[in-house]
Coordinates of N, CA and C in Angstrom, one line a residue:
X1 N -10.1 -98.7 -50.9 CA -10.1 -99.6 -52.0 C -8.9 -99.4 -53.0
X2 N -8.6 -98.2 -53.1 CA -7.4 -97.9 -54.0 C -6.1 -98.2 -53.4
X3 N -6.1 -98.2 -52.1 CA -4.9 -98.6 -51.4 C -4.6 -100.0 -51.2
X4 N -3.5 -100.6 -51.7 CA -3.4 -101.7 -51.5 C -2.9 -102.3 -50.1
X5 N -3.5 -103.2 -49.5 CA -3.0 -103.7 -48.0 C -3.5 -102.6 -47.1
X6 N -4.5 -101.7 -47.3 CA -5.1 -100.8 -46.2 C -5.5 -101.6 -44.9
X7 N -5.2 -100.9 -44.0 CA -5.7 -101.4 -42.8 C -6.6 -100.2 -42.0
X8 N -7.5 -100.6 -40.9 CA -8.2 -99.5 -40.3 C -8.1 -100.0 -39.0
X9 N -8.3 -99.0 -38.0 CA -8.6 -99.1 -36.7 C -9.7 -98.5 -36.3
X10 N -10.9 -99.0 -35.7 CA -12.1 -98.6 -35.6 C -12.1 -97.6 -34.1
X11 N -12.3 -96.3 -34.1 CA -12.6 -95.7 -32.9 C -13.8 -95.2 -32.6
X12 N -14.3 -95.7 -31.2 CA -15.7 -95.5 -30.9 C -15.5 -94.7 -29.5
X13 N -16.7 -94.4 -29.1 CA -16.8 -94.1 -27.5 C -17.9 -95.0 -27.0
X14 N -18.0 -94.8 -25.7 CA -18.7 -96.1 -25.0 C -20.3 -96.2 -25.2
X15 N -20.7 -94.8 -25.8 CA -22.3 -94.9 -26.0 C -22.7 -95.9 -27.1
X16 N -23.9 -96.3 -27.1 CA -24.4 -97.4 -27.9 C -24.6 -96.8 -29.3
X17 N -25.0 -95.3 -29.6 CA -25.2 -94.6 -30.8 C -23.7 -94.5 -31.5
X18 N -22.7 -94.4 -30.7 CA -21.3 -94.3 -31.3 C -21.0 -95.7 -31.9
X19 N -21.3 -96.8 -31.3 CA -20.9 -98.0 -31.4 C -21.6 -98.4 -33.0
X20 N -22.8 -98.0 -32.8 CA -23.6 -98.1 -34.2 C -23.0 -97.6 -35.4
X21 N -22.6 -96.4 -35.2 CA -21.8 -95.7 -36.4 C -20.5 -96.4 -36.8
X22 N -19.8 -96.7 -35.7 CA -18.5 -97.3 -35.7 C -18.5 -98.4 -36.6
X23 N -19.5 -99.4 -36.1 CA -19.8 -100.6 -36.7 C -20.1 -100.5 -38.1
X24 N -20.8 -99.6 -38.5 CA -21.4 -99.5 -40.1 C -20.0 -99.1 -40.7
X25 N -18.9 -98.2 -40.1 CA -17.7 -98.0 -40.8 C -17.0 -99.0 -41.0
X26 N -17.0 -100.0 -39.8 CA -16.0 -101.3 -40.2 C -16.7 -102.3 -41.2
X27 N -18.1 -102.5 -41.2 CA -18.7 -103.2 -42.2 C -18.4 -102.7 -43.5
X28 N -18.3 -101.4 -43.7 CA -18.0 -100.7 -45.0 C -16.4 -100.9 -45.3
X29 N -15.7 -100.9 -44.4 CA -14.3 -101.2 -44.8 C -14.2 -102.7 -45.1
X30 N -14.8 -103.6 -44.4 CA -14.6 -105.1 -44.7 C -15.2 -105.5 -46.1
X31 N -16.1 -104.7 -46.5 CA -17.0 -104.8 -47.9 C -15.8 -104.4 -48.9
X32 N -14.8 -103.5 -48.5 CA -13.8 -103.1 -49.8 C -12.5 -103.5 -49.3
X33 N -12.6 -104.7 -48.6 CA -11.1 -105.7 -48.4 C -10.3 -104.9 -47.7
X34 N -10.7 -103.7 -46.7 CA -9.8 -103.2 -45.7 C -9.6 -104.0 -44.2
X35 N -8.6 -104.2 -44.1 CA -8.3 -105.2 -42.9 C -8.7 -104.3 -41.7
X36 N -9.1 -104.8 -40.9 CA -9.7 -104.3 -39.5 C -8.6 -104.8 -38.5
X37 N -7.7 -103.9 -37.7 CA -6.9 -104.1 -36.8 C -7.1 -104.3 -35.5
X38 N -8.2 -103.3 -35.0 CA -8.9 -103.5 -33.8 C -9.5 -102.1 -33.5
X39 N -10.1 -102.3 -32.2 CA -11.0 -101.0 -31.7 C -10.3 -100.3 -30.7
X40 N -10.4 -99.2 -30.7 CA -10.2 -98.1 -29.5 C -11.4 -97.4 -29.0
X41 N -11.3 -97.5 -27.7 CA -12.7 -96.8 -27.2 C -11.9 -95.6 -26.6
X42 N -12.7 -94.3 -27.3 CA -12.1 -92.8 -26.7 C -13.1 -92.3 -25.8
X43 N -12.6 -91.4 -24.7 CA -13.4 -90.8 -23.7 C -14.2 -91.9 -23.1
X44 N -13.4 -92.9 -22.6 CA -13.9 -94.1 -21.6 C -14.1 -93.7 -20.6
X45 N -13.4 -92.7 -19.8 CA -13.9 -92.3 -18.5 C -13.2 -91.0 -18.0
X46 N -13.1 -90.6 -17.0 CA -12.3 -89.5 -16.5 C -12.0 -89.9 -15.0
X47 N -10.9 -89.7 -14.7 CA -10.5 -89.8 -13.1 C -10.8 -88.5 -12.5
X48 N -11.6 -88.8 -11.4 CA -12.0 -87.6 -10.5 C -10.6 -87.2 -9.7
X49 N -11.1 -86.1 -8.8 CA -10.0 -85.7 -7.8 C -10.1 -86.7 -6.9
X50 N -10.9 -87.5 -6.5 CA -11.2 -88.5 -5.5 C -10.2 -89.9 -5.9
X51 N -9.8 -90.0 -7.2 CA -8.9 -91.0 -7.6 C -9.9 -91.9 -8.3
X52 N -11.0 -91.9 -8.4 CA -12.2 -92.8 -9.0 C -12.4 -92.5 -10.5
X53 N -12.5 -93.6 -11.1 CA -12.9 -93.3 -12.5 C -14.5 -93.2 -12.6
X54 N -14.8 -92.3 -13.7 CA -16.1 -92.0 -13.6 C -16.4 -92.3 -15.2
X55 N -17.4 -93.1 -15.5 CA -17.9 -93.5 -16.9 C -19.0 -92.8 -17.2
X56 N -18.8 -91.6 -17.6 CA -20.0 -90.8 -18.0 C -20.7 -90.9 -19.3
X57 N -20.1 -91.5 -20.0 CA -20.6 -92.0 -21.3 C -21.1 -93.4 -21.6
X58 N -21.1 -94.1 -20.3 CA -21.5 -95.6 -20.4 C -19.8 -96.3 -20.1
X59 N -20.1 -97.6 -20.4 CA -19.2 -98.4 -20.1 C -19.0 -99.8 -21.0
X60 N -18.1 -100.1 -21.5 CA -17.9 -101.3 -22.1 C -18.3 -101.3 -23.5
X61 N -18.4 -100.0 -24.5 CA -18.9 -100.0 -25.8 C -17.9 -100.5 -26.8
X62 N -16.5 -100.2 -26.3 CA -15.4 -100.5 -27.2 C -15.4 -102.1 -27.0
X63 N -15.3 -102.6 -26.0 CA -15.3 -104.2 -25.8 C -16.4 -104.8 -26.4
X64 N -17.5 -104.3 -26.5 CA -18.7 -105.0 -27.1 C -18.6 -104.7 -28.7
X65 N -18.1 -103.8 -29.1 CA -17.8 -103.7 -30.5 C -17.0 -104.5 -31.0
X66 N -15.7 -104.5 -30.4 CA -14.5 -105.3 -30.7 C -15.2 -106.8 -30.8
X67 N -16.0 -107.3 -29.9 CA -16.4 -108.6 -29.6 C -17.3 -109.0 -31.0
X68 N -18.1 -108.0 -31.2 CA -19.0 -108.1 -32.4 C -18.4 -108.1 -33.9
X69 N -17.5 -107.4 -33.8 CA -16.5 -107.5 -35.2 C -15.3 -108.5 -35.1
X70 N -15.3 -109.1 -34.0 CA -14.1 -110.3 -33.8 C -13.0 -109.8 -33.9
X71 N -12.5 -108.6 -33.4 CA -11.1 -108.1 -33.6 C -10.8 -107.6 -32.1
X72 N -9.6 -107.1 -31.8 CA -9.2 -106.9 -30.4 C -9.5 -105.6 -30.1
X73 N -9.7 -105.3 -28.6 CA -9.9 -104.2 -28.2 C -8.4 -103.5 -27.8
X74 N -7.9 -102.8 -28.7 CA -6.5 -102.2 -28.4 C -6.5 -101.6 -27.2
X75 N -7.6 -100.8 -26.5 CA -7.3 -100.0 -25.4 C -8.6 -99.0 -25.2
X76 N -8.5 -98.3 -24.1 CA -9.3 -97.4 -23.6 C -8.6 -96.1 -23.3
X77 N -9.1 -95.0 -23.9 CA -8.6 -93.6 -23.7 C -9.2 -92.8 -23.0
X78 N -8.8 -92.3 -21.6 CA -9.5 -91.6 -20.8 C -9.8 -90.1 -21.1
X79 N -10.7 -89.5 -20.8 CA -10.9 -87.8 -20.8 C -9.8 -87.4 -20.0
X80 N -9.2 -86.3 -20.7 CA -8.2 -85.6 -19.7 C -8.1 -84.2 -20.4
X81 N -8.3 -83.2 -19.5 CA -8.4 -81.8 -20.2 C -7.2 -81.6 -21.1
X82 N -5.8 -82.1 -20.6 CA -4.7 -81.9 -21.1 C -4.5 -82.3 -22.7
X83 N -5.2 -83.8 -22.7 CA -5.2 -84.2 -24.1 C -6.0 -83.3 -25.1
X84 N -7.1 -82.8 -24.8 CA -7.7 -81.8 -25.6 C -6.8 -80.6 -25.9
X85 N -6.4 -80.2 -24.9 CA -5.4 -78.9 -24.6 C -4.3 -79.2 -26.0
X86 N -3.7 -80.2 -25.8 CA -2.6 -80.5 -26.7 C -2.9 -80.9 -27.9
X87 N -4.1 -81.4 -28.1 CA -4.6 -81.5 -29.5 C -5.0 -80.2 -30.3
X88 N -5.4 -79.4 -29.6 CA -5.8 -78.0 -30.1 C -4.6 -77.1 -30.3
X89 N -3.5 -77.5 -29.5 CA -2.3 -76.6 -29.8 C -1.4 -77.3 -30.7
X90 N -1.5 -78.4 -31.0 CA -0.6 -79.2 -31.9 C 0.4 -79.9 -31.1
X91 N 0.4 -80.2 -29.7 CA 1.3 -80.7 -29.1 C 0.9 -82.1 -28.5
X92 N 1.1 -83.3 -29.0 CA 0.7 -84.5 -28.4 C 0.9 -84.5 -27.0
X93 N -0.1 -85.0 -26.1 CA 0.1 -85.1 -24.6 C 1.2 -86.2 -24.5
X94 N 1.4 -86.9 -25.3 CA 2.4 -88.0 -25.1 C 4.2 -87.6 -24.9
X95 N 3.8 -86.3 -25.7 CA 5.2 -85.5 -25.7 C 5.2 -84.6 -24.4
X96 N 4.3 -83.7 -24.3 CA 4.1 -82.9 -23.3 C 3.9 -83.2 -21.9
X97 N 3.3 -84.4 -21.9 CA 3.2 -85.0 -20.4 C 3.0 -86.5 -20.6
X98 N 4.2 -87.2 -20.8 CA 4.3 -88.5 -21.1 C 3.7 -89.4 -19.9
X99 N 3.5 -89.0 -18.8 CA 3.1 -89.8 -17.4 C 1.8 -89.5 -17.4
X100 N 1.1 -88.6 -18.2 CA -0.6 -88.7 -17.9 C -1.1 -89.8 -18.2
X101 N -2.4 -89.9 -17.5 CA -3.1 -91.3 -17.9 C -3.5 -91.4 -19.2
X102 N -3.6 -90.5 -19.9 CA -4.1 -90.7 -21.4 C -3.0 -91.0 -22.2
X103 N -1.5 -90.5 -21.9 CA -0.3 -90.8 -22.5 C -0.3 -92.0 -22.4
X104 N -0.3 -92.8 -21.2 CA 0.3 -93.9 -21.0 C -0.9 -95.0 -21.7
X105 N -2.2 -94.7 -21.7 CA -3.2 -95.5 -22.6 C -2.7 -95.5 -24.1
X106 N -2.5 -94.3 -24.5 CA -2.2 -94.2 -25.8 C -1.0 -94.9 -26.2
X107 N 0.2 -94.9 -25.4 CA 1.5 -95.5 -25.7 C 1.1 -97.0 -25.5
X108 N 0.3 -97.4 -24.5 CA 0.0 -98.9 -24.5 C -0.7 -99.5 -26.0
X109 N -1.5 -98.5 -26.2 CA -2.4 -99.1 -27.5 C -1.2 -99.0 -28.6
X110 N -0.5 -98.2 -28.8 CA 0.5 -98.3 -29.8 C 1.5 -99.4 -29.7
X111 N 1.8 -100.0 -28.4 CA 2.5 -101.1 -28.2 C 1.8 -102.2 -28.9
X112 N 0.5 -102.2 -28.4 CA -0.4 -103.2 -28.7 C -0.6 -103.6 -30.1
X113 N -0.7 -102.2 -30.9 CA -0.9 -102.4 -32.4 C 0.6 -103.2 -32.9
X114 N 1.8 -102.6 -32.4 CA 2.8 -103.2 -32.9 C 3.0 -104.6 -32.6
X115 N 2.9 -105.2 -31.3 CA 2.8 -106.4 -31.1 C 1.8 -107.4 -32.1
X116 N 0.7 -106.8 -32.2 CA -0.2 -107.6 -33.0 C 0.3 -107.7 -34.5
X117 N 0.8 -106.6 -35.2 CA 1.4 -106.5 -36.3 C 2.6 -107.5 -36.5
X118 N 3.5 -107.6 -35.6 CA 4.6 -108.6 -35.5 C 4.1 -109.9 -35.3
X119 N 3.2 -110.3 -34.5 CA 2.5 -111.5 -34.4 C 1.9 -112.0 -35.7
X120 N 1.3 -111.1 -36.3 CA 0.6 -111.3 -37.5 C 1.4 -111.8 -38.5
X121 N 2.6 -111.0 -38.6 CA 3.8 -111.2 -39.8 C 4.2 -112.4 -39.5
X122 N 4.6 -113.0 -38.2 CA 5.0 -114.3 -38.1 C 4.3 -115.3 -38.3
X123 N 3.1 -115.3 -38.1 CA 2.0 -116.3 -38.4 C 1.9 -116.4 -40.0
X124 N 1.7 -115.2 -40.7 CA 1.7 -115.6 -42.3 C 3.0 -115.7 -42.8
X125 N 4.2 -115.6 -42.2 CA 5.4 -116.1 -42.8 C 5.7 -117.6 -42.3
X126 N 5.1 -118.1 -41.6 CA 5.2 -119.4 -41.2 C 4.9 -120.4 -42.1

């Protein structure tokens, strides 16, 4: 509320309980005029050694929340041990391993945010 033109990205995990908490945070942000940019679903799945994605925390929670809030789903970030290790050590996985599945997801989310911001500026300036 004290930061003019503040914006917020809502981060959730696939579970319903997490969606509920994230939704409350989003409603609080709206009540103080913070613009919601979109939703990111973290810990969406992990890819097993067999190459298949496993949705151990459920599936589609981020998309459901984005629909409910009427904002875009910016992306889904998979579980990956190197992502956690990099966070603990202070080395982002996008730097240490830019081709990792989670790195690609994070970079795609960043591109989506930039593209949405540019598109919104064009519309506002029109």
